[in-house]
């Protein structure tokens, strides 16, 4: 169980790295008169992701969840793939990527990298991670709870982001 706790801690450290990148990118965007939207749902999104990172090891430790290698190894592969997709998105968007909905008016939509295939590939990574991280060590309650709550948050988030992008491109 120690290795699993270390895996969750590594994902948490990756999240801190994302926040550092997001802060830098926010400064870049605000210097270009960015439009900020979605502050209302952002705290719920943060709480949900913190809940995932806390819930995974908590369920394993308190629930006595076993490690099932036939499930754990494939889920670890999905988790690594989700991280790769997330950083591909971050790299493709460059200074336009953020954890918040922040768009710079007048810039065209990005249509290269994973964005040539999907409109919101980062959220595919989030969904995959929300299933894979808990199931790497059979924390199925956390996987189900995160997936259901994340569906609700993403419904609001994607609608907000689409509206902000449409407004920014139109100006």
mmCIF file of C-alpha atoms in Angstrom:
data_model
loop_
_atom_site.group_PDB
_atom_site.id
_atom_site.type_symbol
_atom_site.label_atom_id
_atom_site.label_comp_id
_atom_site.label_asym_id
_atom_site.label_seq_id
_atom_site.Cartn_x
_atom_site.Cartn_y
_atom_site.Cartn_z
ATOM 1 C CA UNK A 1 0.000 0.000 0.000
ATOM 2 C CA UNK A 2 2.982 2.299 0.454
ATOM 3 C CA UNK A 3 3.718 2.253 -3.278
ATOM 4 C CA UNK A 4 0.124 3.313 -3.972
ATOM 5 C CA UNK A 5 0.331 6.197 -1.520
ATOM 6 C CA UNK A 6 3.554 7.263 -3.247
ATOM 7 C CA UNK A 7 1.820 7.039 -6.649
ATOM 8 C CA UNK A 8 -1.017 9.290 -5.438
ATOM 9 C CA UNK A 9 1.560 11.672 -3.943
ATOM 10 C CA UNK A 10 3.340 11.784 -7.319
ATOM 11 C CA UNK A 11 0.056 12.686 -9.045
ATOM 12 C CA UNK A 12 -0.515 15.370 -6.392
ATOM 13 C CA UNK A 13 2.974 16.760 -7.065
ATOM 14 C CA UNK A 14 2.159 16.803 -10.782
ATOM 15 C CA UNK A 15 -0.958 18.826 -9.949
ATOM 16 C CA UNK A 16 1.175 21.355 -8.071
ATOM 17 C CA UNK A 17 3.346 21.613 -11.177
ATOM 18 C CA UNK A 18 0.227 22.299 -13.232
ATOM 19 C CA UNK A 19 -0.741 25.100 -10.861
ATOM 20 C CA UNK A 20 2.676 26.707 -11.284
ATOM 21 C CA UNK A 21 2.265 26.582 -15.077
ATOM 22 C CA UNK A 22 -1.312 27.885 -14.789
ATOM 23 C CA UNK A 23 -0.243 30.873 -12.682
ATOM 24 C CA UNK A 24 2.467 31.797 -15.180
ATOM 25 C CA UNK A 25 0.012 31.404 -18.061
ATOM 26 C CA UNK A 26 -2.606 33.468 -16.251
ATOM 27 C CA UNK A 27 -0.169 36.378 -16.009
ATOM 28 C CA UNK A 28 0.556 36.032 -19.754
ATOM 29 C CA UNK A 29 -3.177 36.000 -20.561
ATOM 30 C CA UNK A 30 -4.096 38.908 -18.285
ATOM 31 C CA UNK A 31 -1.338 40.993 -19.896
ATOM 32 C CA UNK A 32 -3.284 40.466 -23.153
ATOM 33 C CA UNK A 33 -6.668 41.547 -21.687
ATOM 34 C CA UNK A 34 -7.949 38.027 -21.090
ATOM 35 C CA UNK A 35 -11.551 37.188 -20.354
ATOM 36 C CA UNK A 36 -11.945 35.138 -17.161
ATOM 37 C CA UNK A 37 -15.078 33.017 -16.825
ATOM 38 C CA UNK A 38 -16.329 30.190 -14.647
ATOM 39 C CA UNK A 39 -15.079 31.329 -11.268
ATOM 40 C CA UNK A 40 -18.332 30.011 -9.795
ATOM 41 C CA UNK A 41 -17.638 26.363 -10.598
ATOM 42 C CA UNK A 42 -13.864 26.474 -10.087
ATOM 43 C CA UNK A 43 -13.930 25.845 -6.288
ATOM 44 C CA UNK A 44 -16.129 22.772 -6.832
ATOM 45 C CA UNK A 45 -13.695 21.485 -9.436
ATOM 46 C CA UNK A 46 -10.729 22.010 -7.102
ATOM 47 C CA UNK A 47 -12.562 20.302 -4.214
ATOM 48 C CA UNK A 48 -13.425 17.360 -6.449
ATOM 49 C CA UNK A 49 -9.814 16.866 -7.535
ATOM 50 C CA UNK A 50 -8.539 17.196 -3.962
ATOM 51 C CA UNK A 51 -11.203 14.682 -2.972
ATOM 52 C CA UNK A 52 -9.860 12.246 -5.564
ATOM 53 C CA UNK A 53 -6.316 12.581 -4.243
ATOM 54 C CA UNK A 54 -7.442 12.167 -0.628
ATOM 55 C CA UNK A 55 -10.084 9.524 -1.318
ATOM 56 C CA UNK A 56 -7.822 7.111 -3.186
ATOM 57 C CA UNK A 57 -5.367 6.298 -0.383
ATOM 58 C CA UNK A 58 -8.007 6.745 2.313
ATOM 59 C CA UNK A 59 -10.244 4.113 0.746
ATOM 60 C CA UNK A 60 -7.301 1.744 0.275
ATOM 61 C CA UNK A 61 -6.043 2.171 3.843
ATOM 62 C CA UNK A 62 -9.392 2.252 5.665
ATOM 63 C CA UNK A 63 -11.233 -0.144 3.387
ATOM 64 C CA UNK A 64 -8.441 -2.686 3.245
ATOM 65 C CA UNK A 65 -8.615 -2.723 -0.526
ATOM 66 C CA UNK A 66 -6.361 -5.341 -2.069
ATOM 67 C CA UNK A 67 -4.052 -4.737 -4.972
ATOM 68 C CA UNK A 68 -5.254 -6.832 -7.892
ATOM 69 C CA UNK A 69 -2.422 -6.861 -10.451
ATOM 70 C CA UNK A 70 -4.727 -7.908 -13.304
ATOM 71 C CA UNK A 71 -6.592 -4.618 -12.764
ATOM 72 C CA UNK A 72 -3.805 -2.494 -11.317
ATOM 73 C CA UNK A 73 -1.273 -2.776 -14.135
ATOM 74 C CA UNK A 74 -3.717 -1.878 -16.949
ATOM 75 C CA UNK A 75 -5.047 1.017 -14.864
ATOM 76 C CA UNK A 76 -1.489 2.219 -14.262
ATOM 77 C CA UNK A 77 -0.968 2.197 -18.036
ATOM 78 C CA UNK A 78 -4.172 4.230 -18.492
ATOM 79 C CA UNK A 79 -2.999 6.649 -15.791
ATOM 80 C CA UNK A 80 0.368 7.154 -17.512
ATOM 81 C CA UNK A 81 -1.441 7.654 -20.830
ATOM 82 C CA UNK A 82 -3.755 10.221 -19.239
ATOM 83 C CA UNK A 83 -0.770 12.162 -17.889
ATOM 84 C CA UNK A 84 0.886 12.077 -21.315
ATOM 85 C CA UNK A 85 -2.304 13.355 -22.955
ATOM 86 C CA UNK A 86 -2.638 16.121 -20.349
ATOM 87 C CA UNK A 87 0.923 17.357 -20.940
ATOM 88 C CA UNK A 88 0.442 17.101 -24.708
ATOM 89 C CA UNK A 89 -2.544 19.441 -24.265
ATOM 90 C CA UNK A 90 -0.538 21.799 -22.050
ATOM 91 C CA UNK A 91 2.333 21.845 -24.533
ATOM 92 C CA UNK A 92 0.037 22.385 -27.502
ATOM 93 C CA UNK A 93 -1.809 25.300 -25.913
ATOM 94 C CA UNK A 94 1.381 26.806 -24.515
ATOM 95 C CA UNK A 95 0.667 29.998 -22.559
ATOM 96 C CA UNK A 96 -3.036 29.695 -23.388
ATOM 97 C CA UNK A 97 -3.477 26.614 -21.166
ATOM 98 C CA UNK A 98 -4.901 27.125 -17.693
ATOM 99 C CA UNK A 99 -6.780 25.350 -14.917
ATOM 100 C CA UNK A 100 -9.256 28.226 -15.023
ATOM 101 C CA UNK A 101 -11.329 29.367 -17.989
ATOM 102 C CA UNK A 102 -9.195 32.247 -19.267
ATOM 103 C CA UNK A 103 -9.248 33.196 -22.939
ATOM 104 C CA UNK A 104 -7.503 35.962 -24.831
ATOM 105 C CA UNK A 105 -9.853 37.825 -27.203
ATOM 106 C CA UNK A 106 -9.062 37.602 -30.880
ATOM 107 C CA UNK A 107 -6.883 34.510 -30.804
ATOM 108 C CA UNK A 108 -8.066 31.685 -33.062
ATOM 109 C CA UNK A 109 -9.011 28.296 -31.643
ATOM 110 C CA UNK A 110 -6.133 25.853 -31.432
ATOM 111 C CA UNK A 111 -6.623 23.065 -33.970
ATOM 112 C CA UNK A 112 -3.295 21.231 -33.810
ATOM 113 C CA UNK A 113 -1.970 18.490 -31.555
ATOM 114 C CA UNK A 114 -4.740 16.647 -29.723
ATOM 115 C CA UNK A 115 -7.110 19.518 -30.553
ATOM 116 C CA UNK A 116 -7.196 18.404 -34.173
ATOM 117 C CA UNK A 117 -8.923 15.235 -32.944
ATOM 118 C CA UNK A 118 -11.066 16.487 -30.052
ATOM 119 C CA UNK A 119 -12.372 19.825 -28.874
ATOM 120 C CA UNK A 120 -11.572 19.141 -25.209
ATOM 121 C CA UNK A 121 -8.873 16.444 -25.025
ATOM 122 C CA UNK A 122 -7.703 17.556 -21.573
ATOM 123 C CA UNK A 123 -11.044 16.470 -20.149
ATOM 124 C CA UNK A 124 -10.566 13.021 -21.687
ATOM 125 C CA UNK A 125 -7.359 12.859 -19.641
ATOM 126 C CA UNK A 126 -9.225 13.973 -16.510
ATOM 127 C CA UNK A 127 -11.932 11.332 -16.983
ATOM 128 C CA UNK A 128 -9.363 8.593 -17.638
ATOM 129 C CA UNK A 129 -7.308 9.608 -14.615
ATOM 130 C CA UNK A 130 -10.400 9.729 -12.392
ATOM 131 C CA UNK A 131 -11.093 6.096 -13.191
ATOM 132 C CA UNK A 132 -7.531 4.790 -13.438
ATOM 133 C CA UNK A 133 -5.917 6.323 -10.350
ATOM 134 C CA UNK A 134 -8.386 4.767 -7.889
ATOM 135 C CA UNK A 135 -8.630 1.450 -9.725
ATOM 136 C CA UNK A 136 -4.864 1.033 -9.757
ATOM 137 C CA UNK A 137 -5.468 -0.232 -6.203
ATOM 138 C CA UNK A 138 -9.186 -1.192 -6.387
ATOM 139 C CA UNK A 139 -10.525 1.980 -4.765
ATOM 140 C CA UNK A 140 -13.744 1.504 -6.682
ATOM 141 C CA UNK A 141 -15.937 3.690 -4.450
ATOM 142 C CA UNK A 142 -13.635 6.652 -5.091
ATOM 143 C CA UNK A 143 -13.624 5.871 -8.826
ATOM 144 C CA UNK A 144 -17.426 5.789 -9.013
ATOM 145 C CA UNK A 145 -17.937 8.873 -6.810
ATOM 146 C CA UNK A 146 -15.364 10.923 -8.710
ATOM 147 C CA UNK A 147 -16.769 9.849 -12.091
ATOM 148 C CA UNK A 148 -20.346 10.803 -11.201
ATOM 149 C CA UNK A 149 -19.416 14.132 -9.612
ATOM 150 C CA UNK A 150 -16.914 14.905 -12.361
ATOM 151 C CA UNK A 151 -19.605 14.384 -15.000
ATOM 152 C CA UNK A 152 -21.677 17.092 -13.319
ATOM 153 C CA UNK A 153 -18.721 19.477 -13.006
ATOM 154 C CA UNK A 154 -17.577 18.894 -16.587
ATOM 155 C CA UNK A 155 -21.075 19.548 -17.907
ATOM 156 C CA UNK A 156 -20.896 23.040 -16.397
ATOM 157 C CA UNK A 157 -17.210 23.538 -17.188
ATOM 158 C CA UNK A 158 -17.394 22.605 -20.867
ATOM 159 C CA UNK A 159 -20.464 24.779 -21.417
ATOM 160 C CA UNK A 160 -18.675 27.708 -19.743
ATOM 161 C CA UNK A 161 -15.490 27.136 -21.719
ATOM 162 C CA UNK A 162 -17.321 26.849 -25.046
ATOM 163 C CA UNK A 163 -19.146 30.127 -24.383
ATOM 164 C CA UNK A 164 -15.937 31.914 -23.385
ATOM 165 C CA UNK A 165 -14.072 30.605 -26.439
ATOM 166 C CA UNK A 166 -16.899 31.601 -28.773
ATOM 167 C CA UNK A 167 -16.988 35.116 -27.297
ATOM 168 C CA UNK A 168 -13.208 35.498 -27.465
ATOM 169 C CA UNK A 169 -12.926 34.305 -31.062
ATOM 170 C CA UNK A 170 -15.783 36.604 -32.123
ATOM 171 C CA UNK A 171 -13.973 39.714 -30.815
#
